[in-house]
Amino acid sequence: MNTRFKFILLFFFFLNNTFLLFSKSKPLSEEDVEALKYGVWLVDHGKTDSSIIVLENLAYKYPKNYVNNYEYCYSIYTKGDYASVIKNLKRIEKSPEKDERFYQLKGNAYDYMGLKKKSIMTYQEGINKFPNSGFLYMEKGTVFMSQENYERALQCFEEGINVAPMYATNYYKAAHIYLNSSEPIWGFLYGEMLKLLEPNSSRGESICKDIISTLNNCIKYENDTSLKVSLTQKHTIYLSKNPTEEQLLNLIPFKMYYELSTTKSITQRSPSYYKNNRLSFNDICQLRKEICESLYDIPTYTNGLFKFQKEIIDAGYWELYNLFLFGSSFPTEYNEYMNDENNQNKITLFNTWFNSIANFPNPDEPVSRYKYMRK
């Protein structure tokens, strides 16, 4: 939980200047504006004691100024004095400038104090006021996760994905839970979304490694004539006599169709192939390509990720894209491809093409289990 606030610091200067320009409370003098910036800088650079002195003076000089008091409370938070955070936040409790960060800071302080119910209530109060706040859903879900209430945690993370599809942390946390559950399919989807939103992050690389490991664990060699593929829980389907293809598509849940597509691809090889082998990089590429092509143009099953994958396949960059996702799981294949002079032009073209894509991830078409809830 000590990493939850790091991303906020990246936006402090922008947010603070905005508040200072449009604040309804007493405006700061030019000298105090600089003092506020300096206080935030001190917090950002780990000089907590010094920052508290600077920001406390400003908070008492401008007792109704939202930004000053918030930053002062945040500096106390980094010091670990959570009871003082709750106490001092009361000064700006009724401020018209109160934003999502207020509820995040207050809820986190309660959480660290061990007051889980108050923490959850605080996040929910913030969600009621800011219903599209992905990070408040994340914070609420993280408390449930710490209590090992994974069902409630997933509900929060997936609601966060639905309302704020560009906020990456909800994908990360949901993928982590699903990849360690009996429903890893959703972990595959959410994990890939995380990697697309955070292409250079360590957690994006880590979750992609987990995807490969989980997929391998879901394919079990039983004997030379049979395999077991288990990507989802059992599901009973009730069929009428001689159902049409459309009726079947409306009856078969997405996760089952995904598992069937996976099984169809895998069984193109003899079961004995899997006796002593894990899926190779080429296996992964072929499997994922066949799953995509079986799902992307069926409205019942498709989503923005499959459409994006199909665009990559049609552009001729599928192998490179999968190296981008899973290169750390296949270092030999990755290094051989990247160091081959014959591939350099294609790598350059792929990077240019990939970086020019402006319509994905598409916030209007979130990749979420909620799309398939009716199934």
Short mmCIF file of C-alpha atoms in Angstrom, two decimals, residues 281-282 284-286 288-289 309 312-327 330 333-334 336-338 340 343 346-347 350:
data_model
loop_
_atom_site.label_atom_id
_atom_site.label_comp_id
_atom_site.label_asym_id
_atom_site.label_seq_id
_atom_site.Cartn_x
_atom_site.Cartn_y
_atom_site.Cartn_z
CA PHE A 281 6.96 -19.29 -28.52
CA ASN A 282 5.67 -20.42 -31.92
CA ILE A 284 1.90 -19.37 -28.21
CA CYS A 285 1.74 -17.25 -31.36
CA GLN A 286 -0.30 -19.81 -33.26
CA ARG A 288 -3.37 -16.84 -29.70
CA LYS A 289 -3.84 -16.15 -33.40
CA GLN A 309 -5.11 -8.20 -32.27
CA ILE A 312 -1.94 -6.50 -35.86
CA ILE A 313 -2.28 -9.87 -37.57
CA ASP A 314 -3.48 -8.23 -40.80
CA ALA A 315 -0.62 -5.73 -40.65
CA GLY A 316 1.89 -8.61 -40.52
CA TYR A 317 3.31 -7.82 -37.07
CA TRP A 318 1.89 -10.69 -35.02
CA GLU A 319 5.21 -12.33 -34.20
CA LEU A 320 6.76 -9.03 -33.17
CA TYR A 321 3.75 -8.12 -31.06
CA ASN A 322 3.98 -11.39 -29.16
CA LEU A 323 7.70 -10.85 -28.62
CA PHE A 324 6.79 -7.45 -27.19
CA LEU A 325 4.37 -9.16 -24.79
CA PHE A 326 6.22 -12.35 -23.90
CA GLY A 327 9.87 -11.77 -24.80
CA PHE A 330 11.30 -16.54 -24.29
CA GLU A 333 13.74 -16.29 -29.31
CA TYR A 334 13.59 -12.61 -28.41
CA GLU A 336 17.70 -14.07 -31.86
CA TYR A 337 14.95 -12.07 -33.56
CA MET A 338 16.07 -8.68 -32.33
CA ASP A 340 19.07 -10.57 -36.70
CA ASN A 343 14.68 -8.13 -39.08
CA LYS A 346 10.59 -4.74 -39.88
CA ILE A 347 11.27 -3.90 -36.23
CA PHE A 350 6.53 -2.13 -36.32
#
